[in-house]
GROMACS .gro file of N, CA and C in nm:
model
  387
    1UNK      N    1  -1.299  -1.446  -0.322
    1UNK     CA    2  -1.195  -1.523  -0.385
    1UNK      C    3  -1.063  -1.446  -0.378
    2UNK      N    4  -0.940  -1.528  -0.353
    2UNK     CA    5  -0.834  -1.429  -0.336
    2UNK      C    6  -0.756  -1.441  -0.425
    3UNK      N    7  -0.720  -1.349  -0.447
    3UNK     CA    8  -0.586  -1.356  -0.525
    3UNK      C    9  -0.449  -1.407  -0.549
    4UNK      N   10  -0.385  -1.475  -0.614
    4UNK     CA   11  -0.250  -1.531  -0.585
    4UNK      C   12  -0.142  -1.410  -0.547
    5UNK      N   13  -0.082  -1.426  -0.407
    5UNK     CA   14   0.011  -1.306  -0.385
    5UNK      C   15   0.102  -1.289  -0.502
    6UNK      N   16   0.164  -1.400  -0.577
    6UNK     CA   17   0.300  -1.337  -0.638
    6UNK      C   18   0.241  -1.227  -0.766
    7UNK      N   19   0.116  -1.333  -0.846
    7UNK     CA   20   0.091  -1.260  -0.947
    7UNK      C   21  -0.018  -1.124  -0.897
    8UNK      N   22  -0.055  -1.093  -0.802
    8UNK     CA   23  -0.014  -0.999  -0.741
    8UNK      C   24   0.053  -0.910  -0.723
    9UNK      N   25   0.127  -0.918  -0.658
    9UNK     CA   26   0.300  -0.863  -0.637
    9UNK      C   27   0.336  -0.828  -0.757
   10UNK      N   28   0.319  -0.945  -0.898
   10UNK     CA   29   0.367  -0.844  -1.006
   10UNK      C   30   0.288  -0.753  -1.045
   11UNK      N   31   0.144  -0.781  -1.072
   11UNK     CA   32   0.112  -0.669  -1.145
   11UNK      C   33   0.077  -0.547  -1.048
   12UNK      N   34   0.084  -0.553  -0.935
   12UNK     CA   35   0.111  -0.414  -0.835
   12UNK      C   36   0.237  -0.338  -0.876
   13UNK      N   37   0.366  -0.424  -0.891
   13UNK     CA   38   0.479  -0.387  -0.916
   13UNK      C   39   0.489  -0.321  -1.074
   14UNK      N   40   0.397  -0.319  -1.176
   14UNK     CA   41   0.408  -0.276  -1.318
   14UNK      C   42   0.304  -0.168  -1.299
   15UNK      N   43   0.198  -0.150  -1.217
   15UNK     CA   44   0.088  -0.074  -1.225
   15UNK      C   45   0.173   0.085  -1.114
   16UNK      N   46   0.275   0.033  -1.061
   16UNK     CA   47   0.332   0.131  -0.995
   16UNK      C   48   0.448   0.193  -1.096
   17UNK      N   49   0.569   0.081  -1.153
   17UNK     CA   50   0.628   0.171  -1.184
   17UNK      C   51   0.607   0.211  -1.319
   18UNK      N   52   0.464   0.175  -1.376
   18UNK     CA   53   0.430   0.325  -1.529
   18UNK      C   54   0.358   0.409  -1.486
   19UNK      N   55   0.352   0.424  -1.374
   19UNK     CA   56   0.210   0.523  -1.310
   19UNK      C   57   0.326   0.657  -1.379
   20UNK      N   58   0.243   0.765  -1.450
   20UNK     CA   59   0.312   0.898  -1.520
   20UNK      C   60   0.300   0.929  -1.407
   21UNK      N   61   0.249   0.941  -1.265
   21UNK     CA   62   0.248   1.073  -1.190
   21UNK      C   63   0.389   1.016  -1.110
   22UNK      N   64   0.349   0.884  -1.023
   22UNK     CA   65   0.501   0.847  -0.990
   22UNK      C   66   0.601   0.858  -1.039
   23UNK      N   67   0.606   0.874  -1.158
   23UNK     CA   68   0.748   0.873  -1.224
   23UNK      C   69   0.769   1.005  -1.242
   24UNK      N   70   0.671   1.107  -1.283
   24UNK     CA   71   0.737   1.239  -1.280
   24UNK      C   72   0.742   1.347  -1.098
   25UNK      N   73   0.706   1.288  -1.032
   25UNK     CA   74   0.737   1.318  -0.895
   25UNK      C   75   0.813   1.224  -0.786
   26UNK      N   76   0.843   1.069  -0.800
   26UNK     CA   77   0.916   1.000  -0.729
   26UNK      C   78   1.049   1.045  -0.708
   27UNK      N   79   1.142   1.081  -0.743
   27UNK     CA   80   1.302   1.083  -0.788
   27UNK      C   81   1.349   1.008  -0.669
   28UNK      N   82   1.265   1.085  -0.486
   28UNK     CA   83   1.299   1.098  -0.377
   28UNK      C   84   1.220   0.988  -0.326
   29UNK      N   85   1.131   0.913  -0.402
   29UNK     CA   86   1.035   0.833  -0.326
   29UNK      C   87   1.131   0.699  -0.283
   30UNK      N   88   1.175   0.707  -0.192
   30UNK     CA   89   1.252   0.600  -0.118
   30UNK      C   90   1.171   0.554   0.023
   31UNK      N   91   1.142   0.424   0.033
   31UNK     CA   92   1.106   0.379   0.169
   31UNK      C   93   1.013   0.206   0.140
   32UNK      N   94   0.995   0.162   0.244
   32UNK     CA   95   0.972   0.034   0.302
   32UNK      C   96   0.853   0.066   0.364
   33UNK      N   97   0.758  -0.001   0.282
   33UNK     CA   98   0.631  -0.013   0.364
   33UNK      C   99   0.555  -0.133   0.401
   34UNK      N  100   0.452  -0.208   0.499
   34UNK     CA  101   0.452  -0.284   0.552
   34UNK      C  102   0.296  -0.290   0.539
   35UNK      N  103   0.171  -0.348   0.408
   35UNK     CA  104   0.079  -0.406   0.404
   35UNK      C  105   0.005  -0.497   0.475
   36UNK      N  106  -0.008  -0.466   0.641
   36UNK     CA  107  -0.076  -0.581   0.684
   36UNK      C  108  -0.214  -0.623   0.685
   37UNK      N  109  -0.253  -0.736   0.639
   37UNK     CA  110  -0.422  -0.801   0.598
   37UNK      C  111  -0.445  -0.886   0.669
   38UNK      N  112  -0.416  -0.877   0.772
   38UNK     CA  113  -0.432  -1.025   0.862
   38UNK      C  114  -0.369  -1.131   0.842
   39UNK      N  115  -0.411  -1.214   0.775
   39UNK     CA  116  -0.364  -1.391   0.739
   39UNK      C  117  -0.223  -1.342   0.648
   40UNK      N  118  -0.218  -1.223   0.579
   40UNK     CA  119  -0.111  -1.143   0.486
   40UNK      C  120  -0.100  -1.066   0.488
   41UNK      N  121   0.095  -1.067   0.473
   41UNK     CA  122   0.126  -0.933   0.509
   41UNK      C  123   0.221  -0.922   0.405
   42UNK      N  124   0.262  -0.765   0.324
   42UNK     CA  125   0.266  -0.759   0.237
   42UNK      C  126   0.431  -0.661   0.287
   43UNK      N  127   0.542  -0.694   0.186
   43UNK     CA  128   0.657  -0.549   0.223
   43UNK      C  129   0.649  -0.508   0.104
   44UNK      N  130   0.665  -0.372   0.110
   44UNK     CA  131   0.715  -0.293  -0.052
   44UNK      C  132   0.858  -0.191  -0.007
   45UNK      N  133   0.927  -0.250  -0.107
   45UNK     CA  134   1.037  -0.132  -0.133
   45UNK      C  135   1.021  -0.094  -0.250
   46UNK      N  136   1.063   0.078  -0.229
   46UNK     CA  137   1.040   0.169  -0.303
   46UNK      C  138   1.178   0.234  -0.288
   47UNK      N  139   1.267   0.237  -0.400
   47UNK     CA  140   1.364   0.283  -0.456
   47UNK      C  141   1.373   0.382  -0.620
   48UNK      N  142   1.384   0.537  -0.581
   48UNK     CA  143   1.342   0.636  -0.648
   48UNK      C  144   1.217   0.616  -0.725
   49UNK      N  145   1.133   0.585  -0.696
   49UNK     CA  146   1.010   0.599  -0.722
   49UNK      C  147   0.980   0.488  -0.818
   50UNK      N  148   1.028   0.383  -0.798
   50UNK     CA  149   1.062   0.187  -0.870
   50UNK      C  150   1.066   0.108  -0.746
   51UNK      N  151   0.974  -0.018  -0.758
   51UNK     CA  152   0.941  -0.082  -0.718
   51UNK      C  153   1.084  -0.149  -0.684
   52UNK      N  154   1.126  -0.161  -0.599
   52UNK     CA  155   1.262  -0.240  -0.602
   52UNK      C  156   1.216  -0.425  -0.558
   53UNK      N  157   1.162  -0.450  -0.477
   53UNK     CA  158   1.107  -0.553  -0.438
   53UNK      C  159   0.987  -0.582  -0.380
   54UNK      N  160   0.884  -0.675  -0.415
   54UNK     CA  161   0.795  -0.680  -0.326
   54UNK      C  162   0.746  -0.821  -0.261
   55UNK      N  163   0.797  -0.826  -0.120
   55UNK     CA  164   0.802  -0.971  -0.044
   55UNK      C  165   0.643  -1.004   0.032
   56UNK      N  166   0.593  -1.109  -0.044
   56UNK     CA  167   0.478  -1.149   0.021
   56UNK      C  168   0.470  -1.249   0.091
   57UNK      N  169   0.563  -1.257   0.157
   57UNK     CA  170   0.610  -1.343   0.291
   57UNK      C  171   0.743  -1.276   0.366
   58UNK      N  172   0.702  -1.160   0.416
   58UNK     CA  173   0.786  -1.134   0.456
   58UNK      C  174   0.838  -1.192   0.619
   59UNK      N  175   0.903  -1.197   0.725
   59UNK     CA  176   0.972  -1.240   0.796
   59UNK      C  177   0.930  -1.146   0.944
   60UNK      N  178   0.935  -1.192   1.031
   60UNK     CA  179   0.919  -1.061   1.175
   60UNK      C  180   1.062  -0.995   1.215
   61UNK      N  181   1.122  -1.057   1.149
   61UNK     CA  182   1.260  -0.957   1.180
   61UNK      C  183   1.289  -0.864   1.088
   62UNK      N  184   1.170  -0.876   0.984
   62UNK     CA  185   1.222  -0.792   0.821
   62UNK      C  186   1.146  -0.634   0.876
   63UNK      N  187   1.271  -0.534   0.805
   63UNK     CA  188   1.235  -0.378   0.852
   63UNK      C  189   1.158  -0.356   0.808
   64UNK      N  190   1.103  -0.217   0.828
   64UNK     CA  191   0.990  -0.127   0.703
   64UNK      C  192   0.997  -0.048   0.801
   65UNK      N  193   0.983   0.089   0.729
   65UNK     CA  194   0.926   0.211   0.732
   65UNK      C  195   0.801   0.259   0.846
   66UNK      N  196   0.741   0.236   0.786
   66UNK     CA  197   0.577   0.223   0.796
   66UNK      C  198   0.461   0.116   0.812
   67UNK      N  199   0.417   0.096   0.866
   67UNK     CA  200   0.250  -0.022   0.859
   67UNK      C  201   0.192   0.067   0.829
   68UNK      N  202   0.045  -0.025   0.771
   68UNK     CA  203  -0.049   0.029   0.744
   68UNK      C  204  -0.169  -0.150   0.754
   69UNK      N  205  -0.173  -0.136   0.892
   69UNK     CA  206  -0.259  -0.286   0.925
   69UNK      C  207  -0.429  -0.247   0.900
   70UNK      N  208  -0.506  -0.377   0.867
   70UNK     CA  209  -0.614  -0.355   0.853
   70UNK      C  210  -0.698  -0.505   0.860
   71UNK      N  211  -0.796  -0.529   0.840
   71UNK     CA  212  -0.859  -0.656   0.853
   71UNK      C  213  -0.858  -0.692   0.691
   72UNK      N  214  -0.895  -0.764   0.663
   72UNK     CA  215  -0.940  -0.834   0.524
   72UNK      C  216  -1.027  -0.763   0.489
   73UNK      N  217  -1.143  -0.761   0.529
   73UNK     CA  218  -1.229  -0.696   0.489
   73UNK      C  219  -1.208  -0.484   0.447
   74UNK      N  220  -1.139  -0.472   0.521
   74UNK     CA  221  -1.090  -0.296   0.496
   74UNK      C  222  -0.986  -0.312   0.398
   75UNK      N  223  -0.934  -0.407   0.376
   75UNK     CA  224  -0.824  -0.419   0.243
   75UNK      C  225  -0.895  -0.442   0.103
   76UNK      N  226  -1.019  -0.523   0.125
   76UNK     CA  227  -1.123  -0.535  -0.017
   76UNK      C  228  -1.207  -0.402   0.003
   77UNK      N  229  -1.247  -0.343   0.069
   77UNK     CA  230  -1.268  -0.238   0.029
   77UNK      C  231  -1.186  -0.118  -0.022
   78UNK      N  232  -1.119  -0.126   0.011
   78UNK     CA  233  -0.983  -0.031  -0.046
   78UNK      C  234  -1.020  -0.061  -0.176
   79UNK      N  235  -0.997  -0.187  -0.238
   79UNK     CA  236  -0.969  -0.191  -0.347
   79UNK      C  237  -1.100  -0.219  -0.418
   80UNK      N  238  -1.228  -0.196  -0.431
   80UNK     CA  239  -1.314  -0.169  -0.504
   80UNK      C  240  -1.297  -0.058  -0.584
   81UNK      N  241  -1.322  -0.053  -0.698
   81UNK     CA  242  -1.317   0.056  -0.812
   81UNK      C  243  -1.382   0.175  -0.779
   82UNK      N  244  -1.464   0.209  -0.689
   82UNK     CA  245  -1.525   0.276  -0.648
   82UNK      C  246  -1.558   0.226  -0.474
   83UNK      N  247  -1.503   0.292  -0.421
   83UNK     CA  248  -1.459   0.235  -0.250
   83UNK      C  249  -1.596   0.305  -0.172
   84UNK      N  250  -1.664   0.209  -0.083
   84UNK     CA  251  -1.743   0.307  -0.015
   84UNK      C  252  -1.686   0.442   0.041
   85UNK      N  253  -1.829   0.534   0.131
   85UNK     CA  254  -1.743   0.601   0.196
   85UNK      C  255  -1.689   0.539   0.343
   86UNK      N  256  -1.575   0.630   0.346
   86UNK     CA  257  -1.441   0.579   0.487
   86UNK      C  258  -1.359   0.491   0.433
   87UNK      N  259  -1.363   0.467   0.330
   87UNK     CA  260  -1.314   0.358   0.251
   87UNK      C  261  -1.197   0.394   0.160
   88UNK      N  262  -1.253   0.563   0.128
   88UNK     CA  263  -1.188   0.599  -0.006
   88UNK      C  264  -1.045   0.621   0.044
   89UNK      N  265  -1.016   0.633   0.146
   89UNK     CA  266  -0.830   0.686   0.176
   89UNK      C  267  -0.807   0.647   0.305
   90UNK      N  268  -0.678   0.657   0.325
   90UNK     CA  269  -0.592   0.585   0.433
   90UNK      C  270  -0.674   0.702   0.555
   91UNK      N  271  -0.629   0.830   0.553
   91UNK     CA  272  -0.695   0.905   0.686
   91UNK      C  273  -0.850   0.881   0.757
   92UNK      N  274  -0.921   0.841   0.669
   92UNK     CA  275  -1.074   0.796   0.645
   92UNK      C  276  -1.092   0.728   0.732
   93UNK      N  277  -1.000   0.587   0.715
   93UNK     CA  278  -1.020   0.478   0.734
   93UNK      C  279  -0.975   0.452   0.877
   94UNK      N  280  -0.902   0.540   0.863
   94UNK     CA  281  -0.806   0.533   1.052
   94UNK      C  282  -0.881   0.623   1.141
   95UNK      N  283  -0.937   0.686   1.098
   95UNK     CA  284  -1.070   0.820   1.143
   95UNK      C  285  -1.182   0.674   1.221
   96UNK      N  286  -1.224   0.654   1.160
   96UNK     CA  287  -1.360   0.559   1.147
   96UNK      C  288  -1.354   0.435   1.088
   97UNK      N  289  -1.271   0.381   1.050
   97UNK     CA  290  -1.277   0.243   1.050
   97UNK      C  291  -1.149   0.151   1.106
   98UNK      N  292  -1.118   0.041   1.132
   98UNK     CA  293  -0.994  -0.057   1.169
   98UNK      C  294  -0.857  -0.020   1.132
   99UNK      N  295  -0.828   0.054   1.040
   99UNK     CA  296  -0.677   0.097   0.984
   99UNK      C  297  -0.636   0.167   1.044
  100UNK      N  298  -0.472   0.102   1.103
  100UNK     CA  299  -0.397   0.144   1.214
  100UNK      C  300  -0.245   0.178   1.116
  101UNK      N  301  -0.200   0.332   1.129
  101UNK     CA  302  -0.077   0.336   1.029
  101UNK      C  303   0.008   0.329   1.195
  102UNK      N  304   0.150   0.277   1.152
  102UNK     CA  305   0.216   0.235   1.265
  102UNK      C  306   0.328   0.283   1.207
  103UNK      N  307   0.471   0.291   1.311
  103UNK     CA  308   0.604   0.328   1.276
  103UNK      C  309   0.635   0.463   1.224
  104UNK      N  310   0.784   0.507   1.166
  104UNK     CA  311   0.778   0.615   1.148
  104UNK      C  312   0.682   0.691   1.051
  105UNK      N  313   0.618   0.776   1.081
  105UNK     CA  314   0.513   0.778   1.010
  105UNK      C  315   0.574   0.948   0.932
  106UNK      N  316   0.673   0.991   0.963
  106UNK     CA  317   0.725   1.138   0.937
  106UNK      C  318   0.784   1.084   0.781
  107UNK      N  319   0.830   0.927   0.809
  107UNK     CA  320   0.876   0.881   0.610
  107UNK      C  321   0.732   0.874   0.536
  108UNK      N  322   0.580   0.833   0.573
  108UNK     CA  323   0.506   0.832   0.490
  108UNK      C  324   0.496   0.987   0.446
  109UNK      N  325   0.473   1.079   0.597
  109UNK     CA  326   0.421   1.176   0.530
  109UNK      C  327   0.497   1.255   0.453
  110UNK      N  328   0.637   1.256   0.444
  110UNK     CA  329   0.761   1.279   0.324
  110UNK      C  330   0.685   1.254   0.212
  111UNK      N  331   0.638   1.137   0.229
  111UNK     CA  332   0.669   1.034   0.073
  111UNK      C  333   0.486   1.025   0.054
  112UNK      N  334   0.403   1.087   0.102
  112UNK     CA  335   0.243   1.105   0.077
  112UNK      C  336   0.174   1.141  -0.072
  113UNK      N  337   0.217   1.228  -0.093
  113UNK     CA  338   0.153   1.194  -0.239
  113UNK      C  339   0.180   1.125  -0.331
  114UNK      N  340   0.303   0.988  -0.345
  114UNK     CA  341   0.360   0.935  -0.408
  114UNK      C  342   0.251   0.815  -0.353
  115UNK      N  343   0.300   0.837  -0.227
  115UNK     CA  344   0.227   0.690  -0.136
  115UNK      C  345   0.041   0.650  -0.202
  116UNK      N  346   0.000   0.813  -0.191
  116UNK     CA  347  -0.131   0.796  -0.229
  116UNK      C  348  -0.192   0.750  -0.318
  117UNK      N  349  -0.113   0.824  -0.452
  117UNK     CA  350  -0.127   0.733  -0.625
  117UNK      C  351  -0.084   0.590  -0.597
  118UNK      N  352   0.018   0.533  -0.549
  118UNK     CA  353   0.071   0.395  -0.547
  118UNK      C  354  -0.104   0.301  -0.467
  119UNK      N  355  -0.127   0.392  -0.341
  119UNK     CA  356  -0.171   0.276  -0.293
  119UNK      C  357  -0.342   0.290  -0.356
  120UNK      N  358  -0.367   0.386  -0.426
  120UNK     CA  359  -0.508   0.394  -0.509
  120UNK      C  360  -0.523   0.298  -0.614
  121UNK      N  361  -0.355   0.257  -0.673
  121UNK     CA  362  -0.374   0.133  -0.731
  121UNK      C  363  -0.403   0.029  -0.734
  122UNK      N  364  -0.409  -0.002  -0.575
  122UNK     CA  365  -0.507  -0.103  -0.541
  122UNK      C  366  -0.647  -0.112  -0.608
  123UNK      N  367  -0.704  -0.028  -0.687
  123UNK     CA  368  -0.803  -0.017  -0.673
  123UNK      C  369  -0.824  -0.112  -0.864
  124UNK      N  370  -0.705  -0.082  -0.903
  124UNK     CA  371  -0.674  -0.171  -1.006
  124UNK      C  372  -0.640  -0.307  -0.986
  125UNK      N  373  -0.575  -0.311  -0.914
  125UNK     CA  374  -0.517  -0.495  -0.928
  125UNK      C  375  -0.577  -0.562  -0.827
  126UNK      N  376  -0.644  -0.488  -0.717
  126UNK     CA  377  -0.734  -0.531  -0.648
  126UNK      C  378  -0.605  -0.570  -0.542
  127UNK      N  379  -0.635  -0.667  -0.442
  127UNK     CA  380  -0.583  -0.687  -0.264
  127UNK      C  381  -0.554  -0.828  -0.267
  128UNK      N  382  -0.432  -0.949  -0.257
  128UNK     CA  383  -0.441  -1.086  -0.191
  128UNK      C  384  -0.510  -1.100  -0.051
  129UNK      N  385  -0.597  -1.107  -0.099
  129UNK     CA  386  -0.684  -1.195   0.085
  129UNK      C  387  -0.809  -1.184   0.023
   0.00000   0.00000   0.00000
C-alpha cells in the first residue's frame, strides 16, 4: 500500500528538520537531492540543514545535486524499521543490490553524515511507492 506523496513529503520534512543530530551538525548542509522510485521521483532541498522544499513531482528539467535511483522494491526496504541485510545503507545497496547514486557525488560526500541521519528517516515515515 502506498503512501500519499504530499503527506509524505510533510512528515519527511518535520522528521528531518527536529532530527537533534541535523540540527547540531547541518549549519553547511546545503544541496538538492534527487529520490528516484521508479513510477516516483522525489526532489529535496536542503538549506542549512532545513528542509527548504520538497517536490514530489518534480519536472526533467528540474536540477539536483545528486540521485540516488532504485526500484520500488529497494526503496521499501530501505524503509523497514529494521532493513534486511544490503538493505541497511546507501553503499550496501549499490555494492549488491539495484541502487545507482548518480551526479555530483563530491556534494553528497561533503554533506554524508547529515545525508545519512536524514535518509535513515525513512525508516520512520516509511517510502511513497
Amino acid at each position: 500500500m502506498s503512501i500519499d506523496a504530499k503527506s509524505w513529503a510533510s512528515k519527511y520534512k518535520s522528521l528531518t528538520n527536529n532530527d537533534e543530530t541535523i540540527q547540531a551538525m547541518g549549519k553547511y548542509y546545503t544541496c538538492r537531492f534527487l529520490f528516484d522510485m521508479g513510477d516516483r521521483q522525489i526532489l529535496v532541498d536542503m538549506h542549512d540543514g532545513k528542509v527548504k522544499d520538497i517536490d514530489t513531482e518534480p519536472g526533467p528539467l528540474d536540477a539536483y545535486d545528486f540521485a540516488l535511483r532504485a526500484s520500488p522494491q529497494t526503496w521499501r526496504e530501505f524503509a523497514r524499521p529494521v532493513p534486511r541485510p544490503m538493505f541497511h545503507g546507501i553503499w550496501a545497496a549499490s555494492f549488491r543490490e539495484d541502487l545507482k547514486l548518480e551526479g555530483n557525488l563530491l556534494v553528497l560526500m561533503q554533506n554524508l553524515r547529515n545525508f545519512t541521519v536524514q535518509f535513515e528517516l525513512l525508516r520512520q515515515c516509511g517510502v511513497p511507492v
